[in-house]
């Protein structure tokens, strides 16, 4: 089955791959697209980008601080542009 994949999803996938390469280890995505019911259950707002598939949460890496992960992510163009 062939389906059209939204350009944003491809861009996000490539950005996460670039992030994985930059940190040199697997990155666990813990949340991506959410239906409104689940989004409310986890305490998020109805304006969450997760509802549109434009947000993802990842686990912290054992050898990196949040600040280090943000610094690495900001080096990737798609993340700087709001992906």
mmCIF file of C-alpha atoms in Angstrom:
data_model
loop_
_atom_site.group_PDB
_atom_site.id
_atom_site.type_symbol
_atom_site.label_atom_id
_atom_site.label_comp_id
_atom_site.label_asym_id
_atom_site.label_seq_id
_atom_site.Cartn_x
_atom_site.Cartn_y
_atom_site.Cartn_z
ATOM 1 C CA UNK A 1 0.000 0.000 0.000
ATOM 2 C CA UNK A 2 1.341 3.378 -0.969
ATOM 3 C CA UNK A 3 0.142 6.429 0.896
ATOM 4 C CA UNK A 4 1.044 10.068 0.694
ATOM 5 C CA UNK A 5 3.256 11.081 3.587
ATOM 6 C CA UNK A 6 2.957 14.717 4.645
ATOM 7 C CA UNK A 7 6.141 16.669 3.928
ATOM 8 C CA UNK A 8 6.347 17.739 7.597
ATOM 9 C CA UNK A 9 6.606 14.096 8.731
ATOM 10 C CA UNK A 10 9.472 13.431 6.332
ATOM 11 C CA UNK A 11 11.239 16.584 7.484
ATOM 12 C CA UNK A 12 10.778 15.613 11.139
ATOM 13 C CA UNK A 13 12.077 12.094 10.505
ATOM 14 C CA UNK A 14 15.191 13.457 8.822
ATOM 15 C CA UNK A 15 15.697 15.939 11.660
ATOM 16 C CA UNK A 16 15.472 13.181 14.277
ATOM 17 C CA UNK A 17 17.925 11.076 12.286
ATOM 18 C CA UNK A 18 20.341 14.025 12.181
ATOM 19 C CA UNK A 19 19.899 14.427 15.951
ATOM 20 C CA UNK A 20 20.563 10.696 16.502
ATOM 21 C CA UNK A 21 23.749 10.925 14.449
ATOM 22 C CA UNK A 22 24.841 14.082 16.308
ATOM 23 C CA UNK A 23 24.407 12.486 19.744
ATOM 24 C CA UNK A 24 25.893 9.194 18.580
ATOM 25 C CA UNK A 25 23.246 6.958 20.117
ATOM 26 C CA UNK A 26 19.626 5.878 19.695
ATOM 27 C CA UNK A 27 16.943 8.406 20.590
ATOM 28 C CA UNK A 28 13.706 7.133 22.112
ATOM 29 C CA UNK A 29 10.632 9.030 20.918
ATOM 30 C CA UNK A 30 8.121 8.696 23.757
ATOM 31 C CA UNK A 31 5.242 10.596 22.191
ATOM 32 C CA UNK A 32 4.327 11.918 18.769
ATOM 33 C CA UNK A 33 0.866 12.394 17.314
ATOM 34 C CA UNK A 34 -1.868 12.242 19.969
ATOM 35 C CA UNK A 35 -5.631 12.101 19.677
ATOM 36 C CA UNK A 36 -7.415 14.775 21.706
ATOM 37 C CA UNK A 37 -8.572 12.297 24.351
ATOM 38 C CA UNK A 38 -5.043 11.047 25.073
ATOM 39 C CA UNK A 39 -3.666 14.575 24.885
ATOM 40 C CA UNK A 40 -6.063 15.669 27.624
ATOM 41 C CA UNK A 41 -5.319 12.533 29.672
ATOM 42 C CA UNK A 42 -1.610 13.386 29.774
ATOM 43 C CA UNK A 43 -2.445 16.935 30.868
ATOM 44 C CA UNK A 44 -1.655 18.777 27.677
ATOM 45 C CA UNK A 45 -3.645 21.627 26.164
ATOM 46 C CA UNK A 46 -6.041 21.552 23.234
ATOM 47 C CA UNK A 47 -3.589 23.767 21.333
ATOM 48 C CA UNK A 48 -0.775 21.193 21.598
ATOM 49 C CA UNK A 49 1.224 20.625 18.423
ATOM 50 C CA UNK A 50 0.948 16.891 19.186
ATOM 51 C CA UNK A 51 -2.666 17.047 17.965
ATOM 52 C CA UNK A 52 -1.448 18.021 14.496
ATOM 53 C CA UNK A 53 1.504 15.646 14.450
ATOM 54 C CA UNK A 54 3.992 18.519 14.693
ATOM 55 C CA UNK A 55 5.523 17.659 18.054
ATOM 56 C CA UNK A 56 7.429 14.785 19.577
ATOM 57 C CA UNK A 57 8.818 14.088 23.017
ATOM 58 C CA UNK A 58 12.040 12.180 23.566
ATOM 59 C CA UNK A 59 13.694 10.576 26.569
ATOM 60 C CA UNK A 60 16.731 12.191 28.087
ATOM 61 C CA UNK A 61 19.982 10.574 27.083
ATOM 62 C CA UNK A 62 21.946 9.072 29.980
ATOM 63 C CA UNK A 63 25.137 10.980 29.253
ATOM 64 C CA UNK A 64 23.663 14.342 28.198
ATOM 65 C CA UNK A 65 22.050 17.149 30.161
ATOM 66 C CA UNK A 66 18.913 18.860 28.895
ATOM 67 C CA UNK A 67 21.050 21.881 28.062
ATOM 68 C CA UNK A 68 23.439 19.752 25.980
ATOM 69 C CA UNK A 69 20.554 18.133 24.125
ATOM 70 C CA UNK A 70 19.001 21.534 23.355
ATOM 71 C CA UNK A 71 22.357 22.838 22.122
ATOM 72 C CA UNK A 72 22.742 19.843 19.802
ATOM 73 C CA UNK A 73 19.150 20.129 18.560
ATOM 74 C CA UNK A 74 19.588 23.822 17.797
ATOM 75 C CA UNK A 75 22.422 22.925 15.416
ATOM 76 C CA UNK A 76 19.900 21.074 13.214
ATOM 77 C CA UNK A 77 18.165 23.432 10.809
ATOM 78 C CA UNK A 78 14.726 21.797 11.007
ATOM 79 C CA UNK A 79 14.667 22.116 14.795
ATOM 80 C CA UNK A 80 15.808 25.744 14.660
ATOM 81 C CA UNK A 81 12.901 26.395 12.279
ATOM 82 C CA UNK A 82 10.366 24.902 14.657
ATOM 83 C CA UNK A 83 10.208 21.258 13.620
#
